[in-house]
Amino acid sequence: MSDESGARERGALVRRAVERGARTEYLAFRLAEETYAVPIAYVKEILKLPPLTEVPRAPFDVMGVISVRGRIVTVRDLRRRLRVPEAAPTRRSRVLLAELPTDLPGGGERVGLFVDEVLHVHRLSDTEVESAASAIGSDLAEYVAGIGRPTRRDAGDAEMIILVDVKNVLSTTSRGLQGPSRALPVGRG
Amino acid sequence: MDHRDEFISEAQEIIDGFGRDLLVLDATLKSRDGNRGPVQVDPEIVNDTFRAVHTLKGLSALFGVARMSTLSHHLEDLLDDLRLGRVELEPKVLDVLFRAVEVYGQILSALRAGEPEPQRAVEELLMSLDGAVSRGAGTASNPLADYDLDPGLLGVLTEYEEHRLRTNLAQGVGLYVLRVKFDLLTIDGALDGLKTKAKPHGEILTYLPSGEPGDPDTIELDVLLASRQTLEVLRLELEAPNIQIRPVPRRVTKTPPAPPLVESEPPQTVYGGMEPRPRKTHLPSAPMADEPPETPIGGAMVRKPSKAEEEQAEGNAQVGFGLSIRGVAQTVRVDIRKLDHLMNIVAELAIVRSALQRMTDRVRADPELRSLGLEMHRLSRSLDRHLGDLQGGILEVRMVPLGQVFDKLARVVRQISREHDKDIHLVITGAETEVDKLIVEELSDPLMHMIRNAIDHGIEQRKTRLARGKPEVGTIALNAFQKGNHVVIEVEDDGAGIDEQKVLTQAIRRGLVTEQEAATMLPRDVLAFVFVPGFSTKEGVDELSGRGVGMDIVKTNISKLGGVIDVQSEPGTGTKMTVTLPITLAIISALVVVVAGRRYAIPLASVLEALVFEPWALRTIEGREVMSLRGQTLALCRLEQLFGLPSPVTEELARRFVVVIGAGAQRLGCVVDQLIGQQDIVIKALGKSLESVRGFSGATELGDQHVGLVIDAPALIEEAFTTSDGRHAGRRAGSEV
C-alpha cells in the first residue's frame, strides 16, 4: 500500500471523527478487547500483515521482520509491551508503520506496530484527555500518555481510549534488550 | 544528490588530493636526511597544493561555507608564498598544512551532520598559520637581466612562472627554447609526451605559440625549458623532426654554467611575432586541466591573461563550467544510495528470473510444447547472463581503491609519530586494491586504531630500539592484496611485540582462564584475549604493550563488515594484524538452509563444506558435542538450540546435515535440517532496534515476499567458542542444559 492510499484510508476515517476546534488526531486501534490510539502524525502507512520472519534472540516485544518494498522493517508487538492477551492474527490484523522524528531517541527508524484491528481517527482536545498518572499507577504508565474520553462518539465507538506513548515505546528497545529477556536464550537448549 | 552533498563530495576529493600532495612534500623533506641544504621540492606539487586550496576557496564561497572559505583564503596566501619562494618549506609549515587537512575534514563532517562549522578549530588554525610562517628574504639580485629575454615575454609570465624562471636562473641553470610543431589533433598527447621526456632533464617553465605562420593543421609552440644539461645532451635526448632546441643566449657573457652559444640567432625572435593569429580550434583538454589554464595553446588567445583572469578562469574550470570539458564528460559522481537502489532493482529482477526459470521448466516438461520450451530456455539463459553482467557492472562502479583510506592513515602516522617523537617509516603496498565504497568508509576507524596502537605501544623509543640492535627508525607496513573473493589488509610493525606471558597473567587475573588451562594454551589463543572487551584496562596498558586498548571495538567493526581479524606477534620482533574482508557487501552468494522449519542464509564465503550428519560420529567432550572430520575435532553447534527454536524430532528426518563454517583459523559445524541450495542474495541491514541481536548480519528476500535471516558466521563462531573457552560461561550454559 502506498503512502497516498494510506492517507486516503485515514482521510475516510477522519471524516467520521468529530470536528471541533484545534485538536490532536489519534489513530485508534484494537488490541484484544481494548481500544488504544497513537498520534496519527507518527503513522506513515497501514499494512496488511505480510509474512513475518521471527528473529531468534530478539527483544521480547519483537514479533519479527518483514520486507516493505525492499526495506527490512522490525515489527513490534504492542500487546507484549502493554500486557494485553495475545491471540493469533486474523484477517483484520494490521501493521502500522510508524516513525519518530530523527531528533528523538529511537527516531529515524521505520518500525512496524502489530495491532489486532484498525478503528477510527479521533480528534481529541486537551480537555478530553486525562493524564496517565491519575488514571493508572502501574509500571505500564510509562507507555501510556493518557486516557482519551471523546465527548461525542458514533455508535460502537469506545468510551475510553488508551493513548499509547509512542515515543517511550519506540525508544525503549534497548532497555528491553538489556533486561532479563536477553539473557534468556543463552540458557535455552 | 542535492547541492550540498555534491559540494561535500567534491571538496572531499580536493582535500584528499591536497593531503596526498602534502605527504609527498613531507617525504621530500625527510629525504633531505639531515643535510641542511636547500630542499629540492617538486615545484609542481607545491603549485598543486596552491591550486587545490584556491579551488576550495572558490567552491566554499559559492556554497556559503564561510569558515572554510576564510580558512582557504589564508592558506592560499601561505601556499602562494611557498610556491613563489617567499616562504621556505619547513616541517612546522607542513604541520600547519596537515592540520588544515584535519580541520577541513571536521568542517565537512559538521556539514554532513547538518551542524555549524567548527569555529574553534578554524580559529586556532588561523592563529598557528601566522606563527608558522617565517618569510625568507626576498631575492635581491635580478638574474633575468643577464638574459636576452623578450620583455614582451616577461610581461606575460604569471608571477609563479616568473618566480620559477628566477629560481632556476639564480641556481645557474641554463635556459633553452624548444620550438616544437604538433598536429592539432594529437597535441594533448604529444605535449604530455614531451613533458615526460623533458622532466628528467629540467623544468618546463612555460609554453606559448610561436606565432610563425604555417600549416593550419599544426601548431608551433615555443617551450621554455630550464635545464642543467648541455645542448648536446638535450639534442640527443629530446630532438626530433618536429622539435628543435636552441639555448637562450646570455646578454653579458659571464662565466659558465651558461649553456654554450652554439647558434646565435637574434634573441628577439625567441618570443617574437606574438600577434594573435585567428584559428578556430580552441583546445579543451584533460592534460590542460592539470596545467595552469593560463597557457592557451590554440592560438585563439595568444595574449597571456593577467593573474586576476587566471584565477577566474581557474575557478571556473574547477567548478565545472570551463576549460576541462573532457574531464567532466568522462567521470560522473554518483550518490552511493542510487547504486543501492539499482542493486535493489537487480535483486528484484533476479527474483523474476527464477520465477521465469520455474515456468520454463514446466513448459519444457510438456512434450507438446517442446520447441517453445527450448526457446524459452535459451532466452532465460541469455537473460541470466545479462543480469549477471549488469550485477557485475554495478558492483564494479561501487569499487574504490583502498588508497583513499591509506592516505588518511599516512597522515595519522605522521601526526602520531611526531607527537610521540618516534621516527616511523610507513611502507604502503597494494593501495590500488579495490573494495566496496561502503567497506572503505567503515574501515578507516578500525585501521586508524590499529596504526595508533602500533605507534603508541608497538614501536619502541629510539634508545630502546638502538639498545636492542634495531634500526632507529621504526617501520610500519600497510599491505593490501586481493585473495580470491576477499581483500586482506595487514598492519605490521617491527616493534616490541606482545608479551604472551603478560597477556596470560592478565587473563587469569580477570578469570578468563584457569591457571591449568593457561599452561596448555596455544600462543594463537592467548593473543586472541586482546580482543576480549575491556580486556586491557588502564593499568594494563603498559604491561600489555597496550594492544588491548579498543581492540574489541576494532574487532566488532571488522566483523560488522563480514571480516575477521587475526593477530600474530613475535616478542621483540614485532606484531602483525591481519584483516580479511569480503570485497563487496552488496551481493553475495549464500547457502540457504532450513533449521526447525525456518530458512536461513549462510554467506558462502564462510562455508567450508557441507556434509551429511552422522549421529554415530558424535562425541561429547566436556559437555560439548564434537565430531571427527578427517582426523580433526570439529565443534558442533545445534542452531535450533542456540536460536531457541523448537527442536525437530530427529527420527522423522531421513538425514540432517552439517555445514562447516570458518572464520580465520577457527571452524564450527552447524547442524541443519535441510540444504536448499546456493543463491545470490542482497544483504539488507536489520533495523536499529535489532542492532544488538547477535548471530545475524542482516536479512534478505528469498522470493515470494519471504524474508530470511543471514547468519553472521564469524559472530556465531566467536559465540560458540567464547561460551566454551571461557570456562565460567561454558559451565553456566552447561548446568542449564
PDB file of C-alpha atoms in Angstrom, chain B residues 314-499:
ATOM      1  CA  GLU B 314      40.874  28.534 -12.859  1.00  0.00           C
ATOM      2  CA  GLY B 315      37.938  28.902 -10.515  1.00  0.00           C
ATOM      3  CA  ASN B 316      35.516  28.407 -13.326  1.00  0.00           C
ATOM      4  CA  ALA B 317      37.308  25.395 -14.652  1.00  0.00           C
ATOM      5  CA  GLN B 318      37.293  23.738 -11.288  1.00  0.00           C
ATOM      6  CA  VAL B 319      33.672  24.427 -10.548  1.00  0.00           C
ATOM      7  CA  GLY B 320      32.947  22.735 -13.782  1.00  0.00           C
ATOM      8  CA  PHE B 321      31.984  25.282 -16.425  1.00  0.00           C
ATOM      9  CA  GLY B 322      35.208  25.967 -18.054  1.00  0.00           C
ATOM     10  CA  LEU B 323      38.095  24.525 -19.849  1.00  0.00           C
ATOM     11  CA  SER B 324      38.126  20.934 -18.786  1.00  0.00           C
ATOM     12  CA  ILE B 325      35.232  19.636 -20.836  1.00  0.00           C
ATOM     13  CA  ARG B 326      36.707  16.201 -21.310  1.00  0.00           C
ATOM     14  CA  GLY B 327      37.333  15.697 -17.640  1.00  0.00           C
ATOM     15  CA  VAL B 328      33.731  16.495 -16.847  1.00  0.00           C
ATOM     16  CA  ALA B 329      32.371  14.253 -19.535  1.00  0.00           C
ATOM     17  CA  GLN B 330      34.262  11.143 -18.560  1.00  0.00           C
ATOM     18  CA  THR B 331      33.607  10.823 -14.870  1.00  0.00           C
ATOM     19  CA  VAL B 332      30.352  11.059 -13.006  1.00  0.00           C
ATOM     20  CA  ARG B 333      29.921  11.479  -9.322  1.00  0.00           C
ATOM     21  CA  VAL B 334      27.169   9.225  -8.068  1.00  0.00           C
ATOM     22  CA  ASP B 335      25.455   9.042  -4.725  1.00  0.00           C
ATOM     23  CA  ILE B 336      26.037   5.576  -3.310  1.00  0.00           C
ATOM     24  CA  ARG B 337      22.339   5.358  -2.440  1.00  0.00           C
ATOM     25  CA  LYS B 338      21.492   5.482  -6.107  1.00  0.00           C
ATOM     26  CA  LEU B 339      23.696   2.465  -6.642  1.00  0.00           C
ATOM     27  CA  ASP B 340      21.972   0.731  -3.743  1.00  0.00           C
ATOM     28  CA  HIS B 341      18.701   1.436  -5.470  1.00  0.00           C
ATOM     29  CA  LEU B 342      19.973  -0.099  -8.698  1.00  0.00           C
ATOM     30  CA  MET B 343      21.180  -3.075  -6.737  1.00  0.00           C
ATOM     31  CA  ASN B 344      17.672  -3.487  -5.295  1.00  0.00           C
ATOM     32  CA  ILE B 345      16.211  -3.490  -8.780  1.00  0.00           C
ATOM     33  CA  VAL B 346      18.688  -6.132  -9.871  1.00  0.00           C
ATOM     34  CA  ALA B 347      17.686  -8.218  -6.887  1.00  0.00           C
ATOM     35  CA  GLU B 348      14.028  -7.903  -7.837  1.00  0.00           C
ATOM     36  CA  LEU B 349      14.923  -8.920 -11.374  1.00  0.00           C
ATOM     37  CA  ALA B 350      16.747 -11.942 -10.056  1.00  0.00           C
ATOM     38  CA  ILE B 351      13.564 -12.998  -8.302  1.00  0.00           C
ATOM     39  CA  VAL B 352      11.560 -12.560 -11.508  1.00  0.00           C
ATOM     40  CA  ARG B 353      14.196 -14.547 -13.306  1.00  0.00           C
ATOM     41  CA  SER B 354      13.894 -17.521 -11.007  1.00  0.00           C
ATOM     42  CA  ALA B 355      10.115 -17.477 -11.413  1.00  0.00           C
ATOM     43  CA  LEU B 356      10.631 -17.465 -15.166  1.00  0.00           C
ATOM     44  CA  GLN B 357      13.050 -20.334 -14.824  1.00  0.00           C
ATOM     45  CA  ARG B 358      10.470 -22.390 -12.976  1.00  0.00           C
ATOM     46  CA  MET B 359       7.901 -21.698 -15.669  1.00  0.00           C
ATOM     47  CA  THR B 360      10.359 -22.634 -18.370  1.00  0.00           C
ATOM     48  CA  ASP B 361      10.984 -25.925 -16.659  1.00  0.00           C
ATOM     49  CA  ARG B 362       7.258 -26.598 -16.576  1.00  0.00           C
ATOM     50  CA  VAL B 363       6.860 -25.791 -20.244  1.00  0.00           C
ATOM     51  CA  ARG B 364       9.808 -27.974 -21.141  1.00  0.00           C
ATOM     52  CA  ALA B 365       8.305 -30.853 -19.227  1.00  0.00           C
ATOM     53  CA  ASP B 366       5.253 -30.753 -21.520  1.00  0.00           C
ATOM     54  CA  PRO B 367       6.057 -32.855 -24.615  1.00  0.00           C
ATOM     55  CA  GLU B 368       3.663 -30.854 -26.780  1.00  0.00           C
ATOM     56  CA  LEU B 369       5.389 -27.580 -26.032  1.00  0.00           C
ATOM     57  CA  ARG B 370       8.879 -28.846 -26.511  1.00  0.00           C
ATOM     58  CA  SER B 371      10.127 -26.390 -29.108  1.00  0.00           C
ATOM     59  CA  LEU B 372       8.609 -23.481 -27.241  1.00  0.00           C
ATOM     60  CA  GLY B 373      10.237 -24.747 -24.087  1.00  0.00           C
ATOM     61  CA  LEU B 374      13.625 -24.883 -25.740  1.00  0.00           C
ATOM     62  CA  GLU B 375      13.312 -21.338 -26.962  1.00  0.00           C
ATOM     63  CA  MET B 376      12.244 -20.138 -23.540  1.00  0.00           C
ATOM     64  CA  HIS B 377      15.184 -21.926 -22.057  1.00  0.00           C
ATOM     65  CA  ARG B 378      17.556 -20.167 -24.423  1.00  0.00           C
ATOM     66  CA  LEU B 379      16.037 -16.791 -23.660  1.00  0.00           C
ATOM     67  CA  SER B 380      16.112 -17.388 -19.965  1.00  0.00           C
ATOM     68  CA  ARG B 381      19.778 -18.315 -20.159  1.00  0.00           C
ATOM     69  CA  SER B 382      20.543 -15.184 -22.074  1.00  0.00           C
ATOM     70  CA  LEU B 383      18.620 -13.140 -19.504  1.00  0.00           C
ATOM     71  CA  ASP B 384      20.644 -14.863 -16.850  1.00  0.00           C
ATOM     72  CA  ARG B 385      23.907 -13.883 -18.424  1.00  0.00           C
ATOM     73  CA  HIS B 386      22.965 -10.263 -18.961  1.00  0.00           C
ATOM     74  CA  LEU B 387      21.605  -9.966 -15.481  1.00  0.00           C
ATOM     75  CA  GLY B 388      24.911 -11.267 -14.214  1.00  0.00           C
ATOM     76  CA  ASP B 389      26.762  -8.681 -16.291  1.00  0.00           C
ATOM     77  CA  LEU B 390      24.509  -5.939 -15.002  1.00  0.00           C
ATOM     78  CA  GLN B 391      25.107  -7.001 -11.451  1.00  0.00           C
ATOM     79  CA  GLY B 392      28.842  -7.176 -12.017  1.00  0.00           C
ATOM     80  CA  GLY B 393      28.814  -3.764 -13.653  1.00  0.00           C
ATOM     81  CA  ILE B 394      27.062  -2.111 -10.750  1.00  0.00           C
ATOM     82  CA  LEU B 395      29.375  -3.789  -8.278  1.00  0.00           C
ATOM     83  CA  GLU B 396      32.354  -2.553 -10.218  1.00  0.00           C
ATOM     84  CA  VAL B 397      31.113   1.015 -10.035  1.00  0.00           C
ATOM     85  CA  ARG B 398      30.976   0.710  -6.269  1.00  0.00           C
ATOM     86  CA  MET B 399      34.591  -0.312  -6.033  1.00  0.00           C
ATOM     87  CA  VAL B 400      37.147   2.231  -4.924  1.00  0.00           C
ATOM     88  CA  PRO B 401      40.847   1.812  -4.230  1.00  0.00           C
ATOM     89  CA  LEU B 402      41.937   1.336  -0.639  1.00  0.00           C
ATOM     90  CA  GLY B 403      44.394   4.157  -1.261  1.00  0.00           C
ATOM     91  CA  GLN B 404      41.630   6.504  -0.111  1.00  0.00           C
ATOM     92  CA  VAL B 405      41.969   5.172   3.418  1.00  0.00           C
ATOM     93  CA  PHE B 406      45.684   4.666   3.268  1.00  0.00           C
ATOM     94  CA  ASP B 407      46.291   8.334   2.546  1.00  0.00           C
ATOM     95  CA  LYS B 408      44.380   9.209   5.648  1.00  0.00           C
ATOM     96  CA  LEU B 409      46.412   6.687   7.632  1.00  0.00           C
ATOM     97  CA  ALA B 410      49.652   8.127   6.338  1.00  0.00           C
ATOM     98  CA  ARG B 411      48.636  11.454   7.809  1.00  0.00           C
ATOM     99  CA  VAL B 412      47.820   9.787  11.093  1.00  0.00           C
ATOM    100  CA  VAL B 413      51.200   8.104  11.182  1.00  0.00           C
ATOM    101  CA  ARG B 414      52.908  11.387  10.597  1.00  0.00           C
ATOM    102  CA  GLN B 415      50.917  13.136  13.283  1.00  0.00           C
ATOM    103  CA  ILE B 416      51.185  10.481  15.975  1.00  0.00           C
ATOM    104  CA  SER B 417      54.822   9.770  15.367  1.00  0.00           C
ATOM    105  CA  ARG B 418      55.594  13.440  15.791  1.00  0.00           C
ATOM    106  CA  GLU B 419      53.526  13.547  18.968  1.00  0.00           C
ATOM    107  CA  HIS B 420      55.480  10.632  20.382  1.00  0.00           C
ATOM    108  CA  ASP B 421      58.782  11.755  18.965  1.00  0.00           C
ATOM    109  CA  LYS B 422      59.328   8.467  17.196  1.00  0.00           C
ATOM    110  CA  ASP B 423      60.695   8.183  13.685  1.00  0.00           C
ATOM    111  CA  ILE B 424      58.455   5.959  11.659  1.00  0.00           C
ATOM    112  CA  HIS B 425      58.762   4.818   8.132  1.00  0.00           C
ATOM    113  CA  LEU B 426      55.401   3.842   6.662  1.00  0.00           C
ATOM    114  CA  VAL B 427      55.563   1.385   3.800  1.00  0.00           C
ATOM    115  CA  ILE B 428      52.365   1.019   1.803  1.00  0.00           C
ATOM    116  CA  THR B 429      51.753  -1.663  -0.766  1.00  0.00           C
ATOM    117  CA  GLY B 430      48.608  -2.508  -2.648  1.00  0.00           C
ATOM    118  CA  ALA B 431      46.928   0.877  -2.297  1.00  0.00           C
ATOM    119  CA  GLU B 432      45.297   0.190  -5.672  1.00  0.00           C
ATOM    120  CA  THR B 433      43.414  -2.830  -4.310  1.00  0.00           C
ATOM    121  CA  GLU B 434      39.721  -2.174  -4.741  1.00  0.00           C
ATOM    122  CA  VAL B 435      36.882  -2.803  -2.341  1.00  0.00           C
ATOM    123  CA  ASP B 436      33.306  -1.684  -1.997  1.00  0.00           C
ATOM    124  CA  LYS B 437      32.941   2.009  -1.195  1.00  0.00           C
ATOM    125  CA  LEU B 438      30.949   1.251   1.948  1.00  0.00           C
ATOM    126  CA  ILE B 439      33.686  -1.012   3.255  1.00  0.00           C
ATOM    127  CA  VAL B 440      36.310   1.645   2.634  1.00  0.00           C
ATOM    128  CA  GLU B 441      34.301   4.157   4.651  1.00  0.00           C
ATOM    129  CA  GLU B 442      33.855   1.793   7.545  1.00  0.00           C
ATOM    130  CA  LEU B 443      37.479   0.694   7.514  1.00  0.00           C
ATOM    131  CA  SER B 444      39.163   3.927   8.313  1.00  0.00           C
ATOM    132  CA  ASP B 445      38.365   3.940  12.027  1.00  0.00           C
ATOM    133  CA  PRO B 446      39.487   0.394  12.815  1.00  0.00           C
ATOM    134  CA  LEU B 447      42.662   0.743  10.739  1.00  0.00           C
ATOM    135  CA  MET B 448      43.419   4.065  12.324  1.00  0.00           C
ATOM    136  CA  HIS B 449      43.121   2.443  15.710  1.00  0.00           C
ATOM    137  CA  MET B 450      45.415  -0.400  14.771  1.00  0.00           C
ATOM    138  CA  ILE B 451      48.035   2.003  13.442  1.00  0.00           C
ATOM    139  CA  ARG B 452      47.748   4.175  16.516  1.00  0.00           C
ATOM    140  CA  ASN B 453      48.311   1.159  18.707  1.00  0.00           C
ATOM    141  CA  ALA B 454      51.292   0.103  16.651  1.00  0.00           C
ATOM    142  CA  ILE B 455      52.915   3.504  17.091  1.00  0.00           C
ATOM    143  CA  ASP B 456      51.860   4.105  20.689  1.00  0.00           C
ATOM    144  CA  HIS B 457      52.807   0.741  22.039  1.00  0.00           C
ATOM    145  CA  GLY B 458      54.481  -1.309  19.341  1.00  0.00           C
ATOM    146  CA  ILE B 459      57.377   0.800  18.125  1.00  0.00           C
ATOM    147  CA  GLU B 460      59.840   1.386  20.934  1.00  0.00           C
ATOM    148  CA  GLN B 461      61.616   4.617  21.818  1.00  0.00           C
ATOM    149  CA  ARG B 462      64.757   5.343  19.838  1.00  0.00           C
ATOM    150  CA  LYS B 463      67.098   4.442  22.671  1.00  0.00           C
ATOM    151  CA  THR B 464      65.397   1.147  23.338  1.00  0.00           C
ATOM    152  CA  ARG B 465      65.497   0.267  19.665  1.00  0.00           C
ATOM    153  CA  LEU B 466      69.187   1.001  19.390  1.00  0.00           C
ATOM    154  CA  ALA B 467      69.851  -0.996  22.537  1.00  0.00           C
ATOM    155  CA  ARG B 468      68.024  -3.936  21.003  1.00  0.00           C
ATOM    156  CA  GLY B 469      70.055  -3.680  17.842  1.00  0.00           C
ATOM    157  CA  LYS B 470      67.166  -2.468  15.729  1.00  0.00           C
ATOM    158  CA  PRO B 471      67.278   0.412  13.276  1.00  0.00           C
ATOM    159  CA  GLU B 472      66.478   3.729  14.927  1.00  0.00           C
ATOM    160  CA  VAL B 473      63.603   4.357  12.541  1.00  0.00           C
ATOM    161  CA  GLY B 474      60.650   2.092  13.165  1.00  0.00           C
ATOM    162  CA  THR B 475      58.792   0.579  10.245  1.00  0.00           C
ATOM    163  CA  ILE B 476      55.064   0.082   9.888  1.00  0.00           C
ATOM    164  CA  ALA B 477      53.962  -1.801   6.821  1.00  0.00           C
ATOM    165  CA  LEU B 478      50.466  -1.449   5.469  1.00  0.00           C
ATOM    166  CA  ASN B 479      49.845  -4.118   2.876  1.00  0.00           C
ATOM    167  CA  ALA B 480      46.705  -4.827   0.932  1.00  0.00           C
ATOM    168  CA  PHE B 481      46.076  -7.533  -1.607  1.00  0.00           C
ATOM    169  CA  GLN B 482      43.264  -9.496  -3.069  1.00  0.00           C
ATOM    170  CA  LYS B 483      42.867 -13.148  -2.219  1.00  0.00           C
ATOM    171  CA  GLY B 484      40.003 -14.808  -4.014  1.00  0.00           C
ATOM    172  CA  ASN B 485      36.780 -13.095  -3.033  1.00  0.00           C
ATOM    173  CA  HIS B 486      38.491 -11.391  -0.163  1.00  0.00           C
ATOM    174  CA  VAL B 487      40.745  -8.493   0.448  1.00  0.00           C
ATOM    175  CA  VAL B 488      43.485  -8.865   3.000  1.00  0.00           C
ATOM    176  CA  ILE B 489      44.911  -5.868   4.810  1.00  0.00           C
ATOM    177  CA  GLU B 490      47.950  -6.300   7.035  1.00  0.00           C
ATOM    178  CA  VAL B 491      49.279  -3.842   9.559  1.00  0.00           C
ATOM    179  CA  GLU B 492      52.729  -4.926  10.564  1.00  0.00           C
ATOM    180  CA  ASP B 493      55.232  -3.228  12.823  1.00  0.00           C
ATOM    181  CA  ASP B 494      58.772  -4.052  13.821  1.00  0.00           C
ATOM    182  CA  GLY B 495      58.198  -3.042  17.418  1.00  0.00           C
ATOM    183  CA  ALA B 496      58.270  -4.788  20.743  1.00  0.00           C
ATOM    184  CA  GLY B 497      55.610  -7.377  20.050  1.00  0.00           C
ATOM    185  CA  ILE B 498      53.085  -8.633  22.566  1.00  0.00           C
ATOM    186  CA  ASP B 499      54.271 -10.426  25.653  1.00  0.00           C
TER     187      ASP B 499
END
